[in-house]
XYZ file of C-alpha atoms in Angstrom:
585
model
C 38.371 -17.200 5.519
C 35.200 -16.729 8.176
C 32.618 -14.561 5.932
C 30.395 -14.542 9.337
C 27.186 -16.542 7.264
C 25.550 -19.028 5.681
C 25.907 -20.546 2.422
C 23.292 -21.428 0.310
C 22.341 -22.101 -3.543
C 22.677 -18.271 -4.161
C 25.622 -16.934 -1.809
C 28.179 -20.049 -2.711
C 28.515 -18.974 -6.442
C 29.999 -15.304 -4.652
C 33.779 -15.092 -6.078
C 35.863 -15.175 -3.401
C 37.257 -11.718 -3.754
C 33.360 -10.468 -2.686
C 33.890 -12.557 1.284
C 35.591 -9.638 2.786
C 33.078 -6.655 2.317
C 30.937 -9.545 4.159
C 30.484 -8.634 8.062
C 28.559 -10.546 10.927
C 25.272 -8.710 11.529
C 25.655 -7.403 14.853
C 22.144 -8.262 16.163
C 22.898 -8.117 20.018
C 23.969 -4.580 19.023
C 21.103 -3.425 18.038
C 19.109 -1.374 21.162
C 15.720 -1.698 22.714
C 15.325 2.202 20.880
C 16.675 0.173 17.292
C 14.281 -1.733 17.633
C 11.419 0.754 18.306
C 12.645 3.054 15.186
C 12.493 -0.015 12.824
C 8.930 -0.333 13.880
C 7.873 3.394 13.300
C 9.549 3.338 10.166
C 8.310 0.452 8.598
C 4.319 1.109 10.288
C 4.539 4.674 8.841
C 5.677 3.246 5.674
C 3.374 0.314 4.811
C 0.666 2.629 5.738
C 0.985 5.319 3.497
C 3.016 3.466 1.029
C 0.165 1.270 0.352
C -1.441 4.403 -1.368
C 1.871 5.287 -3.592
C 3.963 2.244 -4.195
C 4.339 0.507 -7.226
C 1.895 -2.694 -5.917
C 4.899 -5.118 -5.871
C 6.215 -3.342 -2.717
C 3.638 -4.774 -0.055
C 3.565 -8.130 -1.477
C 7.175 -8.080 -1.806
C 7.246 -7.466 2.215
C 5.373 -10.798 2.586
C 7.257 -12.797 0.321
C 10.491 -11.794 1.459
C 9.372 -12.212 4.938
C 10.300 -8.789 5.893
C 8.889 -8.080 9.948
C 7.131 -4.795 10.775
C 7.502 -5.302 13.810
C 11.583 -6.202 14.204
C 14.692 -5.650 12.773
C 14.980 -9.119 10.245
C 18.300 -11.016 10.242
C 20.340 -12.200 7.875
C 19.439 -15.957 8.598
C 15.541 -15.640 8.214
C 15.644 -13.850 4.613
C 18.047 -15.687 3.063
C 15.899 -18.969 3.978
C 13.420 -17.399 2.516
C 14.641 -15.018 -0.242
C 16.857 -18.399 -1.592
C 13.171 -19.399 -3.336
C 12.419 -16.079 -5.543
C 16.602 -16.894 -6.526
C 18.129 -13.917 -4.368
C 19.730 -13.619 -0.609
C 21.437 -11.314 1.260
C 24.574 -10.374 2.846
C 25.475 -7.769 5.730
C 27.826 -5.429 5.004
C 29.906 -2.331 6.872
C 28.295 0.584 5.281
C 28.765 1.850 1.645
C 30.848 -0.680 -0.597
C 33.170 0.544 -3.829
C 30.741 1.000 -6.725
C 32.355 -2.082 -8.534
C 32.040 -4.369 -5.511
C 28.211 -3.515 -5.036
C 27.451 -3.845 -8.251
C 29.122 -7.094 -8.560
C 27.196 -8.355 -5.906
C 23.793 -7.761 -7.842
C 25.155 -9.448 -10.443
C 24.760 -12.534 -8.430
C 21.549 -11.916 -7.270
C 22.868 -10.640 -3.548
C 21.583 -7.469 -2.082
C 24.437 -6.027 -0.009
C 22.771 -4.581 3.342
C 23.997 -2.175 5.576
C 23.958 -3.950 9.355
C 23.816 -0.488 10.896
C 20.365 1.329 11.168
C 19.639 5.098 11.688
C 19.580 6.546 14.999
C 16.290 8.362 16.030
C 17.224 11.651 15.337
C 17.956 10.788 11.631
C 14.135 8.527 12.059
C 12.749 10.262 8.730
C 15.998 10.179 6.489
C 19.807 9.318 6.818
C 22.418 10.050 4.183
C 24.205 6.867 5.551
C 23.149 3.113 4.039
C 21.335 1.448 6.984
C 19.114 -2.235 7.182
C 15.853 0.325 6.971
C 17.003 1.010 3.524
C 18.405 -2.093 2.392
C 15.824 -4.717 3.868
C 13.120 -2.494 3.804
C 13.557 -0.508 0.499
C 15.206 -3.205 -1.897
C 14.188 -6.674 -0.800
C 10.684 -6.310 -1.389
C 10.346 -5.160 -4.807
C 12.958 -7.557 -6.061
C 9.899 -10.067 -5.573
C 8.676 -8.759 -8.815
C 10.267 -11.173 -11.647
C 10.441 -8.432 -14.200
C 12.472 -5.557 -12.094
C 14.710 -8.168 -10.125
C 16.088 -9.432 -13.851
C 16.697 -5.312 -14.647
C 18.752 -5.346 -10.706
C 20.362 -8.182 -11.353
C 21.560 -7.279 -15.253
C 22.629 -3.412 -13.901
C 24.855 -5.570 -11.907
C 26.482 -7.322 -14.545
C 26.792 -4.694 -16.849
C 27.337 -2.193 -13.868
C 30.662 -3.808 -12.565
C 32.228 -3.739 -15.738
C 31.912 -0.143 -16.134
C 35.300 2.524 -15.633
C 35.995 4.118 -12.938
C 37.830 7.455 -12.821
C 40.519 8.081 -9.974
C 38.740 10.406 -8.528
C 35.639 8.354 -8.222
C 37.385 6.054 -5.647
C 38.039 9.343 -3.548
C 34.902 10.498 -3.946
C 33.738 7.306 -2.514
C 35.771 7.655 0.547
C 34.765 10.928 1.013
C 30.849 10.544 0.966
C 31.565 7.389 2.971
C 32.850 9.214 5.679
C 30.528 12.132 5.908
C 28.025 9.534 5.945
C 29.431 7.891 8.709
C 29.692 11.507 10.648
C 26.293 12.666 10.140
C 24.674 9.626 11.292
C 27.084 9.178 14.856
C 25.920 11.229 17.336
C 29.274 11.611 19.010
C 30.414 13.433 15.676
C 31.727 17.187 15.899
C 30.368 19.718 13.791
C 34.028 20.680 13.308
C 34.305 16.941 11.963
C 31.063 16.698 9.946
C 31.550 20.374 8.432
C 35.235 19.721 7.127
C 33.880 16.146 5.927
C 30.866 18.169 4.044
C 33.592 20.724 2.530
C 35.607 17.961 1.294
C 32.404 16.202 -0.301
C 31.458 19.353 -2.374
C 35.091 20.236 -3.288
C 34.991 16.867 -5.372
C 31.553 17.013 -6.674
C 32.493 20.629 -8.311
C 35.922 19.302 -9.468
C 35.109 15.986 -10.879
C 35.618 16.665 -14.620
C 34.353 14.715 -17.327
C 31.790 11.528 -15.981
C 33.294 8.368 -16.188
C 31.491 5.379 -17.002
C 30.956 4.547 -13.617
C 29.957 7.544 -12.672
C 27.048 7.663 -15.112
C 26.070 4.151 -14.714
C 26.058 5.279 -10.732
C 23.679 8.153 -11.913
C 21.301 5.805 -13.584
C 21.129 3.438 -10.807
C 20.400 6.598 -8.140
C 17.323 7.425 -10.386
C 15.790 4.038 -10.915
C 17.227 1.683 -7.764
C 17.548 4.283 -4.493
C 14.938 7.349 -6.472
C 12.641 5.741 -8.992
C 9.252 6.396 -9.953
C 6.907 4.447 -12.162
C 3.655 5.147 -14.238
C 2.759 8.304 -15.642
C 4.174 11.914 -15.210
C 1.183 13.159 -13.578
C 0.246 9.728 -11.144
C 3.779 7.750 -10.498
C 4.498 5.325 -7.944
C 7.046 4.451 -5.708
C 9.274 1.851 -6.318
C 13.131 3.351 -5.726
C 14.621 1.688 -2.284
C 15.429 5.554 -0.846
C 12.157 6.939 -1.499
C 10.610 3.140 0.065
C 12.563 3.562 3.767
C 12.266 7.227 3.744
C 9.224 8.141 5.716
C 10.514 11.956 4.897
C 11.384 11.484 1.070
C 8.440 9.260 0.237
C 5.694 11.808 0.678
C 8.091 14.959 0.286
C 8.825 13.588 -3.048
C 4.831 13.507 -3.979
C 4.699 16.951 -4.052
C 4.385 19.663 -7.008
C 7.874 21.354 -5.846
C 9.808 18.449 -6.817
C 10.112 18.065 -10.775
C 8.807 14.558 -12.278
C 10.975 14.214 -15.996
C 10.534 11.246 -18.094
C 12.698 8.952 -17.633
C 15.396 8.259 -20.302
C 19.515 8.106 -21.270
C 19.652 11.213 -20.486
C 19.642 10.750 -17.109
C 23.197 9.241 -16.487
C 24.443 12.876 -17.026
C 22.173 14.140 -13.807
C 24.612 13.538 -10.854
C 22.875 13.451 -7.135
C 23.868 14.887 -3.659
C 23.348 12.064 -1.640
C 22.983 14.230 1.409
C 20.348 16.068 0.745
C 16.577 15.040 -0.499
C 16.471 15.473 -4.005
C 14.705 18.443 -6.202
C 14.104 16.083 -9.385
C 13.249 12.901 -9.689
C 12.300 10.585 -12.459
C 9.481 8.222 -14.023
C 9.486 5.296 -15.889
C 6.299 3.749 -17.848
C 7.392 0.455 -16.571
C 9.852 -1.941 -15.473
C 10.560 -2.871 -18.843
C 11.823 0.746 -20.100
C 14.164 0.452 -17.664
C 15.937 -2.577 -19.319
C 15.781 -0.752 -22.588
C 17.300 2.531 -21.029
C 20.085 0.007 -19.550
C 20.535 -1.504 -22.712
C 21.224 2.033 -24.723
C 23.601 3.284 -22.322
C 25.459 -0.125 -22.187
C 25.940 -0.024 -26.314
C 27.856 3.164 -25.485
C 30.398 1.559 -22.668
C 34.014 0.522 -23.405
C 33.353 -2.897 -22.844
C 30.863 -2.849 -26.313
C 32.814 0.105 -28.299
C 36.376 -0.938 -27.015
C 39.018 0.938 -29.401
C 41.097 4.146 -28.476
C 38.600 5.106 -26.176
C 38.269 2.555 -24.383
C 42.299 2.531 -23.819
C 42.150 5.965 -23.357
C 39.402 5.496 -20.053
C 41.447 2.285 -18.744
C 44.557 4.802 -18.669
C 42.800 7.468 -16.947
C 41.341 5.708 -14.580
C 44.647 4.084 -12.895
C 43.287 0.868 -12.147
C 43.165 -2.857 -12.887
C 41.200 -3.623 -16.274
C 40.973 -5.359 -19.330
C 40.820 -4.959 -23.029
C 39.629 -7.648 -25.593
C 41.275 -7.885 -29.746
C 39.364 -9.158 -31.944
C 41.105 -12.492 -31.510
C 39.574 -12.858 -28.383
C 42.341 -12.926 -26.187
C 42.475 -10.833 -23.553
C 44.839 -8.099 -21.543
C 44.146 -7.451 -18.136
C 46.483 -5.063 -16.356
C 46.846 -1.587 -15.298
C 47.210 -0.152 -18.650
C 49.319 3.311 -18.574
C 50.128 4.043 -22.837
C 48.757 3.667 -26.080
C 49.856 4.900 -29.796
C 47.195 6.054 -32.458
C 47.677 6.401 -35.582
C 46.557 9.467 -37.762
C 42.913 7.741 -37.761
C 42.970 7.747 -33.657
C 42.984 3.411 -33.864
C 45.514 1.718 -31.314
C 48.088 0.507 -33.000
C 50.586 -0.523 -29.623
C 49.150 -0.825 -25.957
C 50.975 -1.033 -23.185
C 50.301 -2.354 -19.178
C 52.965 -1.806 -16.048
C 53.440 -4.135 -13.389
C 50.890 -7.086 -12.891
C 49.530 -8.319 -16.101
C 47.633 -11.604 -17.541
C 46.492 -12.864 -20.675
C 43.375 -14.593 -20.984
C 41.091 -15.828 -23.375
C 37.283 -16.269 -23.022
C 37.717 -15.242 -19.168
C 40.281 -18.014 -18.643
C 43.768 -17.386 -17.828
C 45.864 -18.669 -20.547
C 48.130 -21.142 -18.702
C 51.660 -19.576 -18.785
C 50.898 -16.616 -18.963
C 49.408 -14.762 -15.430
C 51.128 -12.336 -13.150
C 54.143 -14.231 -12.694
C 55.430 -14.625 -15.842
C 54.213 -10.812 -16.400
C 54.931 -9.179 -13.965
C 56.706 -6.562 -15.067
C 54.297 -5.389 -18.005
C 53.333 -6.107 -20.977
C 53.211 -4.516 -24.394
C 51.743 -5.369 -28.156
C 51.586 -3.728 -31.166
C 47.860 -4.082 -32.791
C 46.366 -4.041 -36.248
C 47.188 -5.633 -39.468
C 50.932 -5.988 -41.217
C 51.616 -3.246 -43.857
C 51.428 -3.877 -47.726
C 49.379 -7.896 -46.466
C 45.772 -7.736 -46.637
C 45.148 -11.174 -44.828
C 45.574 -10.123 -40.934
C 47.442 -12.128 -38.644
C 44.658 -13.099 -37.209
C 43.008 -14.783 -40.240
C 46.285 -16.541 -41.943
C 46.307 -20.393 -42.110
C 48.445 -22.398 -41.018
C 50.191 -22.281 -44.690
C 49.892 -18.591 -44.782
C 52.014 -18.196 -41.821
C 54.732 -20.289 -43.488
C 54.290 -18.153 -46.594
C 54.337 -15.043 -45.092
C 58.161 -16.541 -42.413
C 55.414 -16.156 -39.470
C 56.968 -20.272 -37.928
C 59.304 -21.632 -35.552
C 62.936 -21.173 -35.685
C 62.241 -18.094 -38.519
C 64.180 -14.805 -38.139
C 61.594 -12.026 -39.318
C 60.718 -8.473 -39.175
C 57.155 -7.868 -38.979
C 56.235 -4.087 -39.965
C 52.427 -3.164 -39.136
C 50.619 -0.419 -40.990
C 50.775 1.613 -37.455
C 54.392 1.655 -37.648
C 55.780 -0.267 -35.175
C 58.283 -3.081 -36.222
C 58.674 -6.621 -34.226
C 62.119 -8.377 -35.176
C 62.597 -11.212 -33.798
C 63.150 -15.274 -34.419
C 59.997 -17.188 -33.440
C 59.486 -19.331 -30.711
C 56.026 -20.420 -30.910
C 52.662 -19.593 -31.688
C 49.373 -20.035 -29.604
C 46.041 -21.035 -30.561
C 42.584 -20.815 -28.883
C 40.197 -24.326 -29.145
C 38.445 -22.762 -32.592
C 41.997 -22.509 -34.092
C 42.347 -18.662 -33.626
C 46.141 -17.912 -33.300
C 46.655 -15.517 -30.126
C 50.095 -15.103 -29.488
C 53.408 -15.680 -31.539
C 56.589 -15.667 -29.034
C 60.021 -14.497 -30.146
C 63.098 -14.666 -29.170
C 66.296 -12.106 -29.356
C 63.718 -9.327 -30.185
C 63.897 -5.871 -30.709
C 60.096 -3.894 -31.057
C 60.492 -0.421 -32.228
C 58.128 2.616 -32.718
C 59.911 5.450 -34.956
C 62.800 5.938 -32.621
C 61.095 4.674 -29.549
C 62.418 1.239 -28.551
C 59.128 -0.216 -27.158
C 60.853 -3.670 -26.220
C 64.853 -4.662 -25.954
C 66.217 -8.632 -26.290
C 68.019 -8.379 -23.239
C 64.321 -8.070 -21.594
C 64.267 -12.070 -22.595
C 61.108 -13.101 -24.445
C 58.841 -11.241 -26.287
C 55.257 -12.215 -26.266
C 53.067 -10.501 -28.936
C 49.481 -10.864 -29.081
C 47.841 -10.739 -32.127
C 44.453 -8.926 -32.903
C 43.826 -6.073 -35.698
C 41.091 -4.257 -33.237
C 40.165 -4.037 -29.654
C 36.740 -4.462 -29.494
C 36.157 -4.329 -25.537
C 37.581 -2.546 -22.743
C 36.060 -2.647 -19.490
C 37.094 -2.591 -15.643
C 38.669 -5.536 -13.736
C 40.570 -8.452 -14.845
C 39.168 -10.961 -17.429
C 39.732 -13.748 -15.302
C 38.853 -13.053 -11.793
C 41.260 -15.547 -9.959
C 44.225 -14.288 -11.969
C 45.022 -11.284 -9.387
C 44.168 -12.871 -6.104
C 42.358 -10.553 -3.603
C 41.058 -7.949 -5.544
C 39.421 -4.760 -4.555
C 39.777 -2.979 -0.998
C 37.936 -2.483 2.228
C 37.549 0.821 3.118
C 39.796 1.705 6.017
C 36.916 4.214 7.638
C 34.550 2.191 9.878
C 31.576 2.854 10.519
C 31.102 4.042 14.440
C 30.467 1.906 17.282
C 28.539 4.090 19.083
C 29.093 4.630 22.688
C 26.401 5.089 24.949
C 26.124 6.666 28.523
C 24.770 5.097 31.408
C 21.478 6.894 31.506
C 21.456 6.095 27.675
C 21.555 2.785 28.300
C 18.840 2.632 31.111
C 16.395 4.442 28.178
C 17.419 1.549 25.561
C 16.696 -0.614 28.667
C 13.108 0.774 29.153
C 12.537 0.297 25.410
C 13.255 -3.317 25.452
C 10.351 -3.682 28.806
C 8.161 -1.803 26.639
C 8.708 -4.140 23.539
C 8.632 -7.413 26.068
C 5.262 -6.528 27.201
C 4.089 -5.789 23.803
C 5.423 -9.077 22.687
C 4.193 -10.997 25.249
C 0.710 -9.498 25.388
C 1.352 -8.841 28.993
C 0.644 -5.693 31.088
C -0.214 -3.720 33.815
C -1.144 0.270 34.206
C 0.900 0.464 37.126
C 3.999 -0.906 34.812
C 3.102 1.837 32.543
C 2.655 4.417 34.941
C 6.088 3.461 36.334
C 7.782 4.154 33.373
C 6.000 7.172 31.802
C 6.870 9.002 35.200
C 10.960 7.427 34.545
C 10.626 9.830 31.356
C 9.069 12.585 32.129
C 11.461 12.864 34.744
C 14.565 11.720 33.060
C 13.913 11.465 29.574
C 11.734 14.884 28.765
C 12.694 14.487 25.115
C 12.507 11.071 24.185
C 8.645 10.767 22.322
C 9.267 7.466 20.693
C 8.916 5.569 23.801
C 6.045 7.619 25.486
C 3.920 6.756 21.491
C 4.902 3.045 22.005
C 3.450 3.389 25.943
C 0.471 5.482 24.889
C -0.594 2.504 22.173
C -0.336 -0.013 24.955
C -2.580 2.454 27.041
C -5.438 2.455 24.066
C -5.196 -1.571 23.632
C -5.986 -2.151 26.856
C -7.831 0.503 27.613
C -6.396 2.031 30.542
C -7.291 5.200 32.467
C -3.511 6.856 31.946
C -3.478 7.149 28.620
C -4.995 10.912 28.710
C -2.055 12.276 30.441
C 0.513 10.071 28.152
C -1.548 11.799 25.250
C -1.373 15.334 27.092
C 2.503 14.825 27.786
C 2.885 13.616 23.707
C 0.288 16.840 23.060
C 3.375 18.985 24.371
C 6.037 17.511 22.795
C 4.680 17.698 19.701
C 5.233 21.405 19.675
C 8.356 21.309 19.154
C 9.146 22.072 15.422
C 11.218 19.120 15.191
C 8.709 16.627 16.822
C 5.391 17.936 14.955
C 5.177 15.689 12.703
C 6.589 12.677 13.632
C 4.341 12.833 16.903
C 1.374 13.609 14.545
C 1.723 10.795 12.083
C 2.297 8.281 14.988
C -0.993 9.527 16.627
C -3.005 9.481 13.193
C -1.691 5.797 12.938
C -2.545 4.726 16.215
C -6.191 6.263 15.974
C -6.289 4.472 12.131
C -5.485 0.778 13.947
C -7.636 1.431 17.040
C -10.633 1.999 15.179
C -9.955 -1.172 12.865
């Protein structure tokens, strides 16, 4: 399979599964006005974000070699990212939840390739490389808060997903998409808003991975760090938001401590937020990750944990306390009076593992049509299953060629001649096989001889339950790419001849060559067919002060005007304080 880049020591350990959310950054794509709006964005940024960032965020830029004054590539980081351990892949927008996190977990920051269009310049509710390069690259150089990314990974991926979460993914991913395309409808973008908030109000109890989501909102995208009444910057949405990263300075938006608490605060990722929150350090972080992981399936397991895996209608795995391992779509379990899980049951697809290895025999093939087990300890024998020696399974008629009925304290009854028995390296016996077997709850019949071999695995708990398979090459190509694109955008002709004036702008900035009469040439191209466009006239009016030529009071007049447009103000205003701040230097 083409993934469209580069392997290296970091990117070649990706499972295989990971390749396909991987797209070719379209760098020829990106227009002369791209290029212009990564500029103001990052300029803006590293000048006022010197004053409020967490300090790892400027020398982050260096070491990761992130540009000011281009869009980066995927090439030029990853040579250079590869040494603090990390690298970076381009992907088509927002990912599934699992998927991103997964990525982390390998030390890869998934970027968006698109970027935000000019009139989104201060925020965009869509992932774009101004976010991803610009927010999260540079404060993974900090050793302490790249281990905390790169465990939220780990322990993010394994987290369960309700059904609706999937949909709700879908749905923000194509409003998203909507808002930021300016061929979008307001018919289109209002219906796509609609459907957004319809799920948000209707979600019903968090699921794991919605919490874990939550938690990861207000430390990776909206963190900040110090004290209540000083914090700093560090979250990647606050760090590419020239809108959000002094909005969110002020008194109107709350500052709360930052603690477990916060998994149960769910976000709009549409609109800037009204709260945010503030860790002491980097370290508190790990600690808050910590507590909410000792409350996840895949450390608590039991009915629960079944319970979640069932509701959430997807692939995943629970653990006994054998160590052998179930992964399936799981759709019943039995309690007993004491709510443990005394039978489990999978449809379709299912593998047995053990330690994250397929057991050999015993993947989708030969399963593939369910799988069922009754769990817990044998009534009126206090030596589990589990435990028994090899002479206290012949005591008890648990060996080959035996004709037994096996009763557990749950209720169900296994009776059956055995075939076999299977042990892990340490001796641990996981399954016993039978033959001609009949598996019975009450008056359920759970499993029938003429279904041919019964394969029962033995554990007296499940102690983890957690999303995905246990081994990941037992299900082949697992996850999905979202069928909603993101938009190639179309441009018109006299679109293109702006982008095209952009990129003679950005030549002769680059090349340190020249001329008033150039610059002349082109102010009088906008004012004539371009009114609106300010970004352009701010990158001609800069030239004009460098070099000290006579125009550059009527390209300041002609900016002067613009900027009194509500819209424009500010962005006009902050350009012109920055260009007065460099002049002078």
């Amino acid at each position: 399979m083409d993934v469209h880049f580069e392997f290296n020591e970091v990117t070649k350990k990706l499972p295989k599964h990971l390749h396909k959310f991987i797209v070719k950054q379209p760098y020829n794509e990106y227009t002369g006005q791209n290029q212009a709006v990564w500029r103001y964005v990052m300029r803006m940024n590293v000048d006022y974000l010197s004053k409020v960032a967490h300090k790892s965020y400027i020398k982050g830029l260096d070491i990761t070699g992130i540009s000011i004054d281009s869009i980066p590539k995927m090439e030029g980081m990853n040579r250079i990212l590869k040494d603090i351990g990390w690298a970076a892949v381009s992907v088509d927008g927002f990912i599934p939840p699992n998927a991103f996190m997964e990525f982390q977990a390998y030390n890869v920051l998934v970027i968006a390739s698109d970027i935000r269009t000019l009139n989104h310049i201060k925020y965009t509710p869509a992932p774009d490389i101004i976010h991803e390069a610009a927010g999260h690259a540079p404060i993974i150089a900090n050793p302490e808060y790249a281990e905390y990314l790169r465990r939220f990974g780990e322990i993010g991926n394994k987290a369960i997903s309700s059904a609706k979460d999937y949909e709700m993914y879908e749905a923000i991913r194509l409003l998203s998409i909507l808002k930021e395309n300016p061929n979008s409808t307001e018919k289109e973008i209002n219906e796509a808003q609609e459907k957004v908030e319809w799920l948000q109000n209707n979600m019903g109890e968090l699921s794991e991975m919605a919490r874990i989501r939550n938690l990861h909102w207000w430390t990776v995208e909206y963190g900040l760090i110090g004290s209540l009444e000083n914090p700093k910057i560090y979250g990647a949405g606050l760090l590419s938001s020239i809108g959000e990263s002094a909005w969110c300075m002020q008194d109107q938006v709350k500052k709360k401590s930052y603690t477990i608490e916060a998994a149960n605060q769910s976000f709009d990722i549409t609109k800037p937020q009204p709260q945010l929150f503030v860790t002491p350090n980097f370290a508190h972080l790990s600690l808050v990750l910590e507590q909410f992981a000792n409350k996840m399936a895949i450390r608590t397991g039991g009915l629960k944990g079944i319970k979640k895996l069932i509701k959430s209608k997807n692939l995943g795995t629970i653990e006994l306390s054998t160590g052998i391992q179930v992964s399936g779509i799981f759709t019943d379990v039995i309690s007993d009076e004491n709510n443990k899980p005394i039978y489990i049951k999978t449809t379709g697809n299912t593998a047995l593992a053990n330690r994250d290895k397929e057991l050999i025999g015993h993947g989708i093939e030969y399963h593939s049509e369910g799988f069922g087990s009754p769990i817990g300890k044998l009534k009126g024998i206090n030596i589990p299953i589990e435990d028994m020696s090899p002479r206290d399974l012949e005591a008890y008629g648990i060996y080959e060629g035996k004709k037994i009925v096996l009763e557990f304290e749950g209720g169900v009854k296994v009776d059956g001649e055995v075939i076999t028995g299977t042990r892990d390296l340490r001796g641990s016996i996981q399954i016993v096989s039978f033959k001609n077997c009949n598996v019975t709850y009450k008056d359920t019949v759970l499993f029938h001889p003429d279904w041919g071999i019964y394969d029962m695995a033995i554990g007296k708990d499940v102690i983890s339950a957690f999303s995905g398979p246990a081994d990941m090459n037992s299900f082949g190509d697992l996850g999905k790419v979202s069928e909603t694109k993101t938009h190639k955008i179309s441009y018109s002709d006299d679109e293109k001849r702006l982008y095209d004036l952009y990129d003679v702008v950005r030549k002769m900035r680059e090349d340190n060559q020249t001329s008033e009469k150039s610059i002349t040439l082109i102010f009088n191209e906008l004012k004539n067919n371009f009114p609106l466009d300010w970004l352009l006239v701010l990158e001609l009016y800069e030239l004009t002060l460098q070099n000290d030529f006579k125009c550059h009071a009527e390209i300041l007049n002609h900016l002067l005007r613009l900027q009194k447009k509500e819209s424009l103000k500010e962005l006009i205003q902050n350009g012109l304080e920055l260009l007065k701040t460099s002049n002078s230097k």
